[in-house]
Short mmCIF file of N, CA and C in Angstrom, two decimals:
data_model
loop_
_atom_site.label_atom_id
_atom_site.label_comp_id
_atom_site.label_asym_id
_atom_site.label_seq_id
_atom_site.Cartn_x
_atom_site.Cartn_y
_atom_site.Cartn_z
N UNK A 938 72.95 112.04 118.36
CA UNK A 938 74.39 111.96 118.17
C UNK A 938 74.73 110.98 117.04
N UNK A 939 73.81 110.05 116.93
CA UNK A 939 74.21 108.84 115.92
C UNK A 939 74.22 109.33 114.39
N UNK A 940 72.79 110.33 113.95
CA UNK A 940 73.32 111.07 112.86
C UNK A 940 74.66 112.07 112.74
N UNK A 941 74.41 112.66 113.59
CA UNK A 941 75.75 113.74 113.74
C UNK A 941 77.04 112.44 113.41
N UNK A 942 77.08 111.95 114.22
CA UNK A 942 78.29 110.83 113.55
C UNK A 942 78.45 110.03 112.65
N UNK A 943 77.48 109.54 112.13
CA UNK A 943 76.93 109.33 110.83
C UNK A 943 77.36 110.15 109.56
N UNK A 944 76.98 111.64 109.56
CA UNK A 944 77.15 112.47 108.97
C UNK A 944 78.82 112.62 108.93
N UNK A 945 79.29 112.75 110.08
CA UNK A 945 80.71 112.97 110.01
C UNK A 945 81.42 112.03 109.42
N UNK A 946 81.35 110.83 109.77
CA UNK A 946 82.25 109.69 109.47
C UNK A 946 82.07 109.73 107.26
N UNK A 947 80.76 110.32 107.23
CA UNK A 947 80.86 110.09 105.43
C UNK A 947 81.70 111.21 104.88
N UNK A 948 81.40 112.49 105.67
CA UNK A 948 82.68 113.35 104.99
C UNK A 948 84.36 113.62 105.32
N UNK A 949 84.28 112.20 106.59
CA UNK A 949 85.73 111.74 106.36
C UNK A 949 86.26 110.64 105.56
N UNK A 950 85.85 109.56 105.34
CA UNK A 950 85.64 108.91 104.64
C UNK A 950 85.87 109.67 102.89
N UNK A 951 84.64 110.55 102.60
CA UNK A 951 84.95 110.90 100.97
C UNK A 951 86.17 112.52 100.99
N UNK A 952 86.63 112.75 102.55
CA UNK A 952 87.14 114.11 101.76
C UNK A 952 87.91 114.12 102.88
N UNK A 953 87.85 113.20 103.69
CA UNK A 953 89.65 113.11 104.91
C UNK A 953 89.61 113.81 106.12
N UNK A 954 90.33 113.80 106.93
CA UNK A 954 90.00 114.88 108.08
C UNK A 954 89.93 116.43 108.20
N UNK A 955 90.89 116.71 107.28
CA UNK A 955 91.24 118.31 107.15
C UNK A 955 90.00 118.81 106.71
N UNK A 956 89.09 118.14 106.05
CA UNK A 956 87.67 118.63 105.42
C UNK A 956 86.67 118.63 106.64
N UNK A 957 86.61 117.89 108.05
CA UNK A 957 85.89 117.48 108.58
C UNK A 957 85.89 118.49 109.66
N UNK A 958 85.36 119.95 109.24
CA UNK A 958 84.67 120.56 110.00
C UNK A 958 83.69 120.95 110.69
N UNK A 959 83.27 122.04 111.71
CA UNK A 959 82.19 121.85 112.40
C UNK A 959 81.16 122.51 110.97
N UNK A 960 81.60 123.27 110.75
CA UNK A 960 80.76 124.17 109.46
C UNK A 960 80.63 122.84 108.30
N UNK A 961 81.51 122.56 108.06
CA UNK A 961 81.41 121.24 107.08
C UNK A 961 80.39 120.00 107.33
N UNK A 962 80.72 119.44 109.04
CA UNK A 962 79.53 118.72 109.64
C UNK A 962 78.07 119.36 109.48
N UNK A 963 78.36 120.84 109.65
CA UNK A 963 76.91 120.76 109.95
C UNK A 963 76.11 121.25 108.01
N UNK A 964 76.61 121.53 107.11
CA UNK A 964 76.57 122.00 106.00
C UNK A 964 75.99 120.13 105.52
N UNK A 965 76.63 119.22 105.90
CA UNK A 965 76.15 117.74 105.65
C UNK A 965 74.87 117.41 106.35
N UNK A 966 74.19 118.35 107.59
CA UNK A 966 73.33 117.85 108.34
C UNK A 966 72.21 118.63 107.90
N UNK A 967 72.42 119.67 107.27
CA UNK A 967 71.41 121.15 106.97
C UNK A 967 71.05 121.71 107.77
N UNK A 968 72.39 122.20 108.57
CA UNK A 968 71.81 122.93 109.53
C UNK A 968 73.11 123.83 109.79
N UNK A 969 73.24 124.79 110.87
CA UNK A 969 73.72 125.88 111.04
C UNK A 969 75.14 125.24 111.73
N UNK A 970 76.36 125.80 111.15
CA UNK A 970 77.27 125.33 112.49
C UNK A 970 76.69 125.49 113.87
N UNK A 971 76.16 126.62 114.43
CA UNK A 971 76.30 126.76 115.95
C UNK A 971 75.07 126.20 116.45
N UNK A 972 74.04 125.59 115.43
CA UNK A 972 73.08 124.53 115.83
C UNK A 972 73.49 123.42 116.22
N UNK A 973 74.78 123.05 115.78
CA UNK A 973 75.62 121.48 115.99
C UNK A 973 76.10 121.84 117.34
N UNK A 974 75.92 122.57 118.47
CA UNK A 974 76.54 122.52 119.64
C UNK A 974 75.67 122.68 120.57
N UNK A 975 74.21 122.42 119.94
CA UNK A 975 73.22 122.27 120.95
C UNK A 975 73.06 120.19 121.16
N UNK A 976 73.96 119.92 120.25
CA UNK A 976 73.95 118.47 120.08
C UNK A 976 75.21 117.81 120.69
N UNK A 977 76.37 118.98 120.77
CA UNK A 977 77.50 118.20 121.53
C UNK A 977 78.26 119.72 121.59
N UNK A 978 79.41 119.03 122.56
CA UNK A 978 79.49 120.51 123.14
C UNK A 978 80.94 120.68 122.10
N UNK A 979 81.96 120.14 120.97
CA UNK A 979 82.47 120.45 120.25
C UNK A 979 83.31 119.45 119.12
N UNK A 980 83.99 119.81 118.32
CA UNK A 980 85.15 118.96 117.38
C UNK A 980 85.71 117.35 118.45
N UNK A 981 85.71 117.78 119.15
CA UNK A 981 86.32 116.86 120.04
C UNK A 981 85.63 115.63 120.61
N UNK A 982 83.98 116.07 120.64
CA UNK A 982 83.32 114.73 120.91
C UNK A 982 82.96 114.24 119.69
N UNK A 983 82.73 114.98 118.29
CA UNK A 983 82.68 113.84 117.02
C UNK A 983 84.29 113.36 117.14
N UNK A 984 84.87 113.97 117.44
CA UNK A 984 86.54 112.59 116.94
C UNK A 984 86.02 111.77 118.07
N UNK A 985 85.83 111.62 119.41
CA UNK A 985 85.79 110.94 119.86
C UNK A 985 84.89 109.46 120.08
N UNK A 986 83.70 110.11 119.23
CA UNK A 986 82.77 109.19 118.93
C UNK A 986 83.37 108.24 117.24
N UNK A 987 84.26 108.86 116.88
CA UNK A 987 84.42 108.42 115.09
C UNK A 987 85.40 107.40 115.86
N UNK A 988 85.77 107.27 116.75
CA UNK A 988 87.61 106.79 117.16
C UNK A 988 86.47 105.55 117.82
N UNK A 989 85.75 105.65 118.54
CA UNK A 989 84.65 104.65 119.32
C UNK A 989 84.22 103.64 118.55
N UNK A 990 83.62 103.87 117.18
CA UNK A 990 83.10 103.88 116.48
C UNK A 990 84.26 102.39 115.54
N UNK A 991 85.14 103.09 115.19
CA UNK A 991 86.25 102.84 114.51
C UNK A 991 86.84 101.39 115.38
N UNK A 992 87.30 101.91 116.49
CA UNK A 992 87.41 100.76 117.37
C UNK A 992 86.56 99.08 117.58
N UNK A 993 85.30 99.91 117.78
CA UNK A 993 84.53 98.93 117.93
C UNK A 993 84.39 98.05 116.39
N UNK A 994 84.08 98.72 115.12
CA UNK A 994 83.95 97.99 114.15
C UNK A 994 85.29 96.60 113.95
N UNK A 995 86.47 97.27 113.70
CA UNK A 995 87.25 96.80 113.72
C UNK A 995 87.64 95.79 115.11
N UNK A 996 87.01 95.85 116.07
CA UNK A 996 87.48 94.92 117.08
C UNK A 996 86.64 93.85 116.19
N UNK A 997 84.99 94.33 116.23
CA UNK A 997 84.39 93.16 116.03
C UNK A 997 84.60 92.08 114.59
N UNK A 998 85.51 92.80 113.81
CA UNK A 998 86.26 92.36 112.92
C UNK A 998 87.40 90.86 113.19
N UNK A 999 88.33 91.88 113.80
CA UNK A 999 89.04 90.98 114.42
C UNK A 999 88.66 89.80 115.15
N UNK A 1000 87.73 90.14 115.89
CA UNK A 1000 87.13 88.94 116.94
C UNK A 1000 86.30 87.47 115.92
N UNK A 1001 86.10 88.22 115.05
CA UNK A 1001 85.32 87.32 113.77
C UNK A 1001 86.54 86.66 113.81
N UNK A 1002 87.48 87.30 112.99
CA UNK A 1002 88.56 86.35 112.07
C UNK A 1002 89.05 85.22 113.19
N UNK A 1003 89.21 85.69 114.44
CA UNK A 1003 89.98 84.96 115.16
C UNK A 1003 89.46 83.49 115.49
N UNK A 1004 87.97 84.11 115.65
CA UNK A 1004 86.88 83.01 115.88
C UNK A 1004 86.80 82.00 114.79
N UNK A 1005 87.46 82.58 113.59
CA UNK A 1005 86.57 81.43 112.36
C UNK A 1005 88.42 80.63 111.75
N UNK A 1006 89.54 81.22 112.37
CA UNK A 1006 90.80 80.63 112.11
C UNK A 1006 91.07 79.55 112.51
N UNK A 1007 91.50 79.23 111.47
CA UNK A 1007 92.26 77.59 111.29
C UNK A 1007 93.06 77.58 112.39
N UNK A 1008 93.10 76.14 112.67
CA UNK A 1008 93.82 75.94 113.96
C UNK A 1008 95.68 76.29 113.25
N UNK A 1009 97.09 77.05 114.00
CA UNK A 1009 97.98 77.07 113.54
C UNK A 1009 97.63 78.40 112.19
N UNK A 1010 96.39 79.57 112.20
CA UNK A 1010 96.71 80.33 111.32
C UNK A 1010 96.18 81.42 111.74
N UNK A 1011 95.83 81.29 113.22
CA UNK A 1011 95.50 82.38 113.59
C UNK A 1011 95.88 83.60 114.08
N UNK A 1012 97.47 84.03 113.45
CA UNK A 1012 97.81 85.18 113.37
C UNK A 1012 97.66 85.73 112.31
N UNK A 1013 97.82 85.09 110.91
CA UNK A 1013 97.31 84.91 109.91
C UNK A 1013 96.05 85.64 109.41
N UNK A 1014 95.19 85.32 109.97
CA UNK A 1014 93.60 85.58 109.99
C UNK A 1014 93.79 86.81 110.51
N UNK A 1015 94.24 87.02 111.66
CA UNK A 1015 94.34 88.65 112.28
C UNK A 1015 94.57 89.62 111.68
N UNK A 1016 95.58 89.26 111.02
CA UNK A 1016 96.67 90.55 110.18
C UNK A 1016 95.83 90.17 109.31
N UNK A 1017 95.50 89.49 108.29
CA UNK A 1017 94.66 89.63 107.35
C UNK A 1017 93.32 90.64 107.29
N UNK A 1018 92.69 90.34 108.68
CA UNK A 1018 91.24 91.10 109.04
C UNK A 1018 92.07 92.55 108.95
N UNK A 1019 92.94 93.13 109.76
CA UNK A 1019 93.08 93.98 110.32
C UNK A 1019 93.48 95.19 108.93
N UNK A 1020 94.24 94.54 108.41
CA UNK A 1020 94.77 95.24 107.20
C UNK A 1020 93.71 95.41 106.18
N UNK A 1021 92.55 94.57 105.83
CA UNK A 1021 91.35 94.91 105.14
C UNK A 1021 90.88 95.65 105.43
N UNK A 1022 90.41 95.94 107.02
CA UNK A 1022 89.53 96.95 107.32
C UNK A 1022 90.15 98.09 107.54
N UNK A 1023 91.57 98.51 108.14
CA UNK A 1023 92.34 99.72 107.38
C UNK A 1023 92.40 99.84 106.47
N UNK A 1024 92.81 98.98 105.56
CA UNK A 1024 92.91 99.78 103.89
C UNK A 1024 91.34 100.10 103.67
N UNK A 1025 90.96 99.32 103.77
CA UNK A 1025 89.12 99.87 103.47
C UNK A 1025 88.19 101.06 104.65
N UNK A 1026 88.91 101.39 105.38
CA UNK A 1026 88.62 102.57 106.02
C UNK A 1026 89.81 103.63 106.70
N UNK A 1027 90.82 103.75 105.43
CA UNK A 1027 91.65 104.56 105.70
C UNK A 1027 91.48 105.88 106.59
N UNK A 1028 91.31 106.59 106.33
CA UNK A 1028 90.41 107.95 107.33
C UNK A 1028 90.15 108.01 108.29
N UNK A 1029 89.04 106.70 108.64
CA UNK A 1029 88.73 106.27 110.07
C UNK A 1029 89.91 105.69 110.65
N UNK A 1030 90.94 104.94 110.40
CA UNK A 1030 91.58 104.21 110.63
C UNK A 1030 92.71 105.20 110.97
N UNK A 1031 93.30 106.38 110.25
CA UNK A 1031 94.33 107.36 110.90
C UNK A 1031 93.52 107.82 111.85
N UNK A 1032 92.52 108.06 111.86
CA UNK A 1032 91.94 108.97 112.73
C UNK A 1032 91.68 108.19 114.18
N UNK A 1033 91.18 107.18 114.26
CA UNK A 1033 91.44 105.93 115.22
C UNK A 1033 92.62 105.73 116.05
N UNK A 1034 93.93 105.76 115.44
CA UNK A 1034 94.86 105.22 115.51
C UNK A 1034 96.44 106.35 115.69
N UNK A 1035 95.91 107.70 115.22
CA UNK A 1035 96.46 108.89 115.57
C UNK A 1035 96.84 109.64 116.36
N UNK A 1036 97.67 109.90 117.39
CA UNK A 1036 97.46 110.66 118.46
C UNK A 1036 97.17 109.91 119.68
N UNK A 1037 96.75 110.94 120.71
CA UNK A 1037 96.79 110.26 122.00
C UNK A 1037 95.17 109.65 121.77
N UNK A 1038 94.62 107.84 122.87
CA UNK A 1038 94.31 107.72 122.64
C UNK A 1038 92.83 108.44 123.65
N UNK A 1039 91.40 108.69 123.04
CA UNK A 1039 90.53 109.53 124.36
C UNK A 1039 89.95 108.35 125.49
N UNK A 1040 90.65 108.41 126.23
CA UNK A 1040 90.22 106.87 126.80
C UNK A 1040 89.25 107.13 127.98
N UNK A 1041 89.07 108.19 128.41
CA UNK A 1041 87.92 108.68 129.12
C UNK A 1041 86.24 108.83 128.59
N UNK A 1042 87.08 109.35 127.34
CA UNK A 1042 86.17 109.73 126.15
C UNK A 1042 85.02 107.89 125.91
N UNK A 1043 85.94 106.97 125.86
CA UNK A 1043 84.92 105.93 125.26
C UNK A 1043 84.50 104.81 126.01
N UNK A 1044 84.01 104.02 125.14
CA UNK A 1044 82.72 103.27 126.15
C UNK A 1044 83.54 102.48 127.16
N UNK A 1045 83.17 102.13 128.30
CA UNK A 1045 84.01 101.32 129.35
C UNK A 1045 83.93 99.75 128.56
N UNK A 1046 85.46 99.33 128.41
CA UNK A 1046 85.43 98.28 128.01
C UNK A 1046 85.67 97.72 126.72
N UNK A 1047 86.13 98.54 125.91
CA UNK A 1047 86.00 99.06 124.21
C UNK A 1047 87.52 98.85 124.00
N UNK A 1048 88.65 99.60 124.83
CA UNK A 1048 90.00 99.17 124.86
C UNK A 1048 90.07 97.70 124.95
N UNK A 1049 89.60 96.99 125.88
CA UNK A 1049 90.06 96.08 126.56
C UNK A 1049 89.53 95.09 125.38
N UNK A 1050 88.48 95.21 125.18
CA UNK A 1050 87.73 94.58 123.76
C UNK A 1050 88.81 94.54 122.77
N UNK A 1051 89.06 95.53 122.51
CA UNK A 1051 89.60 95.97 121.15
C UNK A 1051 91.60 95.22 121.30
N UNK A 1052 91.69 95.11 122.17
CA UNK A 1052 92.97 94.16 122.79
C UNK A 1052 93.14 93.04 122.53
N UNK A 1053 91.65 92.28 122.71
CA UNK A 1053 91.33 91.23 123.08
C UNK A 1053 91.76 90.03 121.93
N UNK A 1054 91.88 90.39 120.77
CA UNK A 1054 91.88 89.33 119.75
C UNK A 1054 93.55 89.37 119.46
N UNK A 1055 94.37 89.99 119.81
CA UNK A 1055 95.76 90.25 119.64
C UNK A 1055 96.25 89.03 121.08
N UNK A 1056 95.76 89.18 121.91
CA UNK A 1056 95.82 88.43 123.33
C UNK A 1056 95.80 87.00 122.81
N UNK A 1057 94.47 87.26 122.50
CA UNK A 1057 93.81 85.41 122.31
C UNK A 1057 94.65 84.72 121.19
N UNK A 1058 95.27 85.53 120.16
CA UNK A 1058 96.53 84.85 119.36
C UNK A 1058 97.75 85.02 119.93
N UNK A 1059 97.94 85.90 120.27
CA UNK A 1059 99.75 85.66 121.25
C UNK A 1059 100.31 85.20 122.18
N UNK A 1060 98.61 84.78 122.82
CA UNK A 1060 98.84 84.34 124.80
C UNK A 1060 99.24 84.96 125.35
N UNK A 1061 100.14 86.23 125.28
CA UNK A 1061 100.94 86.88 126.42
C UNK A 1061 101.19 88.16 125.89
N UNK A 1062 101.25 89.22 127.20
CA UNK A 1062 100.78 90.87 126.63
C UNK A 1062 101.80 91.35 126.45
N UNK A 1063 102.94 90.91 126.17
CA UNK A 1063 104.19 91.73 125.29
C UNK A 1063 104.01 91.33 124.13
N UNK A 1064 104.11 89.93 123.85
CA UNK A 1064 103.82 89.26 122.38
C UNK A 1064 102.35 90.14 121.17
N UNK A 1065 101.17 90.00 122.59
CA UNK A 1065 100.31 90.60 121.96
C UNK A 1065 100.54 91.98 121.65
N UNK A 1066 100.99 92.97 122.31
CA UNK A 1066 101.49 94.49 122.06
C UNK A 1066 102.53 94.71 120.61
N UNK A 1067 103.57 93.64 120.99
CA UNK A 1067 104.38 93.62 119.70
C UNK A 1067 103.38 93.52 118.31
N UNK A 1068 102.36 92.26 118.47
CA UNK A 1068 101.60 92.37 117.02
C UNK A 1068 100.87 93.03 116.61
N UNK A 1069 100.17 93.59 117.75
CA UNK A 1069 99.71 95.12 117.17
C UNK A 1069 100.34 96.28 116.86
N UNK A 1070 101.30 96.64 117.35
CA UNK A 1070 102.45 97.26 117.16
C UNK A 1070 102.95 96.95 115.06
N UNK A 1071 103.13 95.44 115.34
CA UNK A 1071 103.84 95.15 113.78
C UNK A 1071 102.52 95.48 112.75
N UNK A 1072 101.02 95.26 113.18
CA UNK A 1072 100.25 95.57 112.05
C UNK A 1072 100.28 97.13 112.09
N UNK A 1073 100.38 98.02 113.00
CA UNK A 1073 99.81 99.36 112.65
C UNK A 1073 100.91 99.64 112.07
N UNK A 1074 102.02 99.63 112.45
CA UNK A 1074 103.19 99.95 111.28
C UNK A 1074 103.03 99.83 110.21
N UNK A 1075 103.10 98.36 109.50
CA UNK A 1075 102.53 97.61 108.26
C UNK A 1075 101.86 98.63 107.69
N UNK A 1076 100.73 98.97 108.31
CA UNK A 1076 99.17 99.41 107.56
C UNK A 1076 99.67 101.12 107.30
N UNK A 1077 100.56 101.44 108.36
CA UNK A 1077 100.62 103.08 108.45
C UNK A 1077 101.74 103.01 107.12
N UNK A 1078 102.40 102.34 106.74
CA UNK A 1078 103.77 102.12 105.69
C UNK A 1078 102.82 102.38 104.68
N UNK A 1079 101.76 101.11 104.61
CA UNK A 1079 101.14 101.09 103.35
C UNK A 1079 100.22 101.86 102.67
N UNK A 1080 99.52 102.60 103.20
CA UNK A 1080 98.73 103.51 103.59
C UNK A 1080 99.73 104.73 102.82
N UNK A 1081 100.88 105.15 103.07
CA UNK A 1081 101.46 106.20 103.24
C UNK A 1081 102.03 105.92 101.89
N UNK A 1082 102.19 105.06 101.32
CA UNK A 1082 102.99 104.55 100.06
C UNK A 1082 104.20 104.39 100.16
N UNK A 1083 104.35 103.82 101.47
CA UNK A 1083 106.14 103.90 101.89
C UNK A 1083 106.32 102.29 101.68
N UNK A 1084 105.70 101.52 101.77
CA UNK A 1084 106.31 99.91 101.08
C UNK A 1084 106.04 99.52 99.49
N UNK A 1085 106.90 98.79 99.21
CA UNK A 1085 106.28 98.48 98.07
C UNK A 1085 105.11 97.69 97.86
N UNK A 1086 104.66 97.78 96.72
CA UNK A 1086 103.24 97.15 96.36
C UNK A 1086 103.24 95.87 95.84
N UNK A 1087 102.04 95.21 96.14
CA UNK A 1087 102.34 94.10 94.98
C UNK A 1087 102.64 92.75 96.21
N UNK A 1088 103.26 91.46 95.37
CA UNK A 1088 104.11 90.52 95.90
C UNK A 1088 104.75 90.72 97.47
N UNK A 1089 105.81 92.29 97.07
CA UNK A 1089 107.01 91.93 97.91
C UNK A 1089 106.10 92.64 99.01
N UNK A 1090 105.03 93.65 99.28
CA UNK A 1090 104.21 93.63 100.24
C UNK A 1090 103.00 92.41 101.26
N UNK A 1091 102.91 91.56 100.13
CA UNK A 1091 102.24 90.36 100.77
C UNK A 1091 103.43 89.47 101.35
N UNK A 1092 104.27 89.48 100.79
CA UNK A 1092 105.50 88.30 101.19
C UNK A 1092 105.86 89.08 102.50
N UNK A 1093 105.81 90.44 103.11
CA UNK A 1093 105.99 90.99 104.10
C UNK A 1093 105.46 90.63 105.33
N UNK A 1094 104.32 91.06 105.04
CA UNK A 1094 102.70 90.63 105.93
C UNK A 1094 102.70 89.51 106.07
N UNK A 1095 103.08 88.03 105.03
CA UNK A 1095 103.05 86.79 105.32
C UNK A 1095 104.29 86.38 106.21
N UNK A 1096 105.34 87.05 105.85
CA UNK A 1096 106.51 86.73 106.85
C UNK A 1096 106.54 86.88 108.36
N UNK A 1097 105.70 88.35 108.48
CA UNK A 1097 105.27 88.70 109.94
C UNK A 1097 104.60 87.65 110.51
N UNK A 1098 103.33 87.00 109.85
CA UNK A 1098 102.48 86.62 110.23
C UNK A 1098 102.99 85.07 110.82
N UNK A 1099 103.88 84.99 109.91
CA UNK A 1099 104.47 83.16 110.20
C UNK A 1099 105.59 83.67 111.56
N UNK A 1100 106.44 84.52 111.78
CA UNK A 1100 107.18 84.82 112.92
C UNK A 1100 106.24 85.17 113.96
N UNK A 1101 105.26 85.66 114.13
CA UNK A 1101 104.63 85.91 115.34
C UNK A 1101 103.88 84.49 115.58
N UNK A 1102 103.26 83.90 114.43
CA UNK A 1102 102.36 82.42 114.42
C UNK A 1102 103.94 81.74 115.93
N UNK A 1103 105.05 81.66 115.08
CA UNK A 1103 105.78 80.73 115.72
C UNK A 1103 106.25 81.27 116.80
N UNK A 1104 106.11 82.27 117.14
CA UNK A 1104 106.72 83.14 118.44
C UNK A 1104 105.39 82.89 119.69
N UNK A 1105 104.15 82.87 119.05
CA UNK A 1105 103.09 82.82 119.94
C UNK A 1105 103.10 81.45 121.25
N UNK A 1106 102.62 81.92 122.24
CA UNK A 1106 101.95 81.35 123.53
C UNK A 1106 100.61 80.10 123.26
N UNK A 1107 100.09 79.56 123.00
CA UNK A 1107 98.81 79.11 123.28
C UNK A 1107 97.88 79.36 124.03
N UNK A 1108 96.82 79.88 124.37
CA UNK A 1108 96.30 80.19 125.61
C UNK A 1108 95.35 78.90 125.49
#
């Protein structure tokens, strides 16, 4: 499964989701589409493994930044991590973050993980919901070419970052 996902995640990555078929997966693996379903039973467990996948990188992202933030900048550090590794894995990152989420589908404990660094900067699970909430917006705006670029986009992200800094809990 790890190649099969492997394989998938590069031809979303260079050619987006709409490209990321089973014929397409398996044309990347050299092998037959209906050979790829002796390996999983359809479309639905590679998204679900790419979304796993996606999650986990990016938690362990987050969990870095949070770990290595200045005392008083660690919302800062968050939104900073978080927005690098979306803009730098756009694809994965709609595809992650798209739709309902497969929560049956992934590893026990991967949500709660993936929560976890929004928590440990907000202290409290509305605060924390709101800031994840304000980055996927952010990232889905920017992403989409719906904010502007430049300055008045960092002065955005920095403004968020100082209102949630001062809105936050301590834990």
């Amino acid at each position: 499964m790890a190649q099969i996902l492997a394989a998938a995640r590069a031809v979303l990555t260079a050619e987006g989701s709409d490209a990321l078929t089973m014929r397409r997966l398996a044309a990347e693996l050299g092998i037959r589409a209906p050979s790829l379903y002796k390996h999983l039973p359809g479309k639905p467990a590679v998204t679900e493994g790419l979304v796993a996948i996606a999650l986990a990188e990016l938690s362990a992202v987050l969990h870095d930044s949070v770990r290595r933030a200045r005392r008083g900048r660690e919302v800062a550090a968050l939104l900073r991590a978080y927005r690098a590794w979306a803009l730098a894995e756009p694809n994965l990152y709609r595809m992650a973050s798209g739709g309902p989420v497969p929560r049956d589908a992934l590893p026990s404990g991967l949500l709660r993980w993936a929560a976890e660094p929004f928590h440990l900067v907000a202290g409290e699970p509305a605060l924390a919901r709101a800031l994840w909430s304000y980055a996927h917006g952010m990232i889905m705006w920017e992403l989409d070419g719906r904010q502007p670029s430049g300055p008045e986009l960092d002065a955005t992200w920095s403004a968020g970052a100082a209102a949630f800094q001062a809105a936050r809990r301590p834990t």
